[in-house]
Amino acid sequence: MSVGSLLRVAVGPRFAVPLLDYLAPGKGPRPQLGVRVSVPLGKGRRTGFVLEHLDGSDVPADRLRPVLDVLDAEPLWDPVTLEVLRWAADYYCHPLGQVLAYALPQQLRRGGKLPSASLLWRAAGKASAEEPNLLKRAPRQRELLDRLMAAGRGGLAEEALAALTPDWRRLVRILQEKKLVEPFEAAEPEHADILGEEPLALSGEQSAAVSAMPVGQGYACHLLDGVTASGKTEVYLHLVQKVLAAGRQCLLLAPEIGLTPQLAERLTARFRVSAAVLHSGLNDGERLRAWADARAGRARLVVGTRSAVFVPCARLGLIVVDEEHDPSYKQQDGFRYQARDLAVMRASRADVPVVLGSATPVLESLLNVQRGRYTHPRLTKKVTGTRPPRARLVDLNRHPPEHGLSAPLVEAMSEQLESGSQVLLYLNRRGFAPVLMCPDCRRTEECSHCDARLVFYRRRDLLLCHHCGARRRPPTGCANCGTPLQTIGRGTERLEEELEARFEDYPVARMDRDNVRGRRRLEHILGGIRERHYRILLGTQMLTKGHDFPSLGLVGVIDADQGMFSQEFRGPERLAQTLVQVAGRAGRREQPGLLVLQTRFPDHPLLRQLLREGYAGFAATALDLRRRSGWPPFAHLAVLRASAPDAASVHEFLNRAKAAFAQDGSESAVEVLGPAPALMERRRDRNHAHLLARSSSRARLQASLSRWIPAVRELKRPRRVSWSVDVDPAEIG
Ligand code: ADP
Ligand code: ZN
């Protein structure tokens, strides 16, 4: 076998291990790494990625089959992005083939062609002269031609034509044959021309932040730490402007749930450059087009949620991660990666600056500031100069709530509503009531597939499991003794009814995943809030994200204790972030807002410190606690999770996996704890448990994982056990 003619290929559709060896095609140069090839498999033909160039193969020479086709002339990713993908596959212990497939638009994954530049069309030749009889017998061609003539020399983009009529391509082709229209490529706008509107004059703090973050001078990571409405986005825009002016691209990441369009709108209003916005509303063709435009450098702005961190960019100049603390940057299934961390990694490999923006940075980022790895520009004031909200803890032991609302909260609400302000109430619990219980024997309605109570939805007359989606009709009485059942506690659906009864003159907007599905509905409700049709806003996490509500006088947290006793190591951090983010919504342009926190634990140290010293004070204490207890970011974790229909198989497998773990020299470098049952042991008819690997050294942990995980893959598994590994887990579970 001649050296250099062998390829190792990850073969679709699942791209999982094992990789297969093929002969490179006889003619032409050897396909580069990262190129797609079409290969024979059994009697079929599959798409695969070339992952390695081999010098030899264990497969006997007469069994090796040649690649059928090389689909790409060059790798789909630029070298830096490909390197990040490889690094991510190693770091998160996920098969590289699957990582590459994940990072590709659907159509490319299936072997489709990479689209070339998006073309524009304009009227040409005879068409420019007015000819009333032209195309008299072809009214649809005539109509299209009229549109193109009206558009003049600037022409129309293919997207615009597609919006006019679905079979535009056929019509345009006929017109082209008649020499009535011609295609042309869009010219890059001149650099002086990029502004669509004047930038705002920056405040002192903002300009200091912009100067502290030089662009065009290589890699640096900046933690832009600014309170809500301090003008972080405006700071990004100023940096973006410099990068665009230098002819480079900007990649901006935003959390899920409606925030991408918002950021994209501000960017496209400000800059007259082409943008690729990758959001969940795109169809496959649009996604492919956006991806290809980013890759070729045609799209100067690339905006998306976490997976956009893998979108190739020919001329990257800046990465921004907005709301860097947002949990949605972590992918929680399949390829479990953290997009914020990869953004920093990518920026350093691409040698460009990266900005992480937040009002509540994660402890990892703050530690990196302490260690001198990130700079720390701060914005401490709201742009409007409005002071932070006045906060008040309401002790529910002293002010027992009625329908969820304590007297002081009702009083504050009435005052604000009467004075014309809007009021926001935060309750992170969906449904009518979390518990349906028999008052006699105290039996509760539980999910038969999970260790969880069923949530009662009154309007839909339904019991629903929030963990597996199981649903059934609520029984009329207790299964044991027939007593009519009672609802305990409240979710947003119940509070909405109670608010409507109590504040009947003030329409309530309820924002949670049951009521707001899809972007259109979200836009509709946000519109109603901006136009002040709604006066009371009630919602879950969804309300805490980004949206700017300028008429909000009061924020009420219905249950500040929710999450206070979380067993997860990030529990307190998440609670503090949520409370600060919700509180940040309060405050009208002219006057500071009011924050009311209802709690049964008014002396809880976390609440007290948060109110006294703000997030920074909380974070300092929390970091210290993590240091002393040896949790991240002072330790590095990986969780090996497994599940099976029965507990015995799970534990058998995890014990085998633990035995397969070889200590690497120094005894204490990496410890493996467990097996331990998951917090919710029974979920979706399966038992869940895990092993926890922990080390004070990231490098040691990585070295161990790189041997351990392949060994675990080789283990004999009891039937129906499935498992996964989660490096830098968001939670242990
Ligand atoms: P953040 O991203 O920190 O929440 P934004 O950048 O969205 O803050 O700014 C909040 C509001 O203040 C926006 O409406 C924005 O247009 C406005 N704003 C930001 N910077 C300025 C400025 N320098 N002058 C005037 N208005 C500003
Ligand atoms: Zn369930």
Short mmCIF file of C-alpha atoms and ligand atoms in Angstrom, two decimals, residues 447-452 454 465-470 683-684, ligand 2:
data_model
loop_
_atom_site.label_atom_id
_atom_site.label_comp_id
_atom_site.label_asym_id
_atom_site.label_seq_id
_atom_site.Cartn_x
_atom_site.Cartn_y
_atom_site.Cartn_z
CA CYS A 447 -45.83 10.53 37.77
CA SER A 448 -45.72 6.79 37.20
CA HIS A 449 -42.50 7.19 35.15
CA CYS A 450 -40.54 9.62 37.35
CA ASP A 451 -39.86 10.42 41.00
CA ALA A 452 -41.89 13.57 40.60
CA LEU A 454 -47.59 15.85 38.58
CA CYS A 465 -45.12 15.70 34.37
CA HIS A 466 -42.55 18.43 33.75
CA HIS A 467 -39.80 15.82 33.44
CA CYS A 468 -41.13 13.29 30.95
CA GLY A 469 -44.20 15.00 29.53
CA ALA A 470 -46.59 12.26 30.75
CA ARG A 683 -36.93 9.51 35.39
CA ARG A 684 -38.68 8.42 32.19
ZN ZN B 2 -42.66 11.84 34.45
#
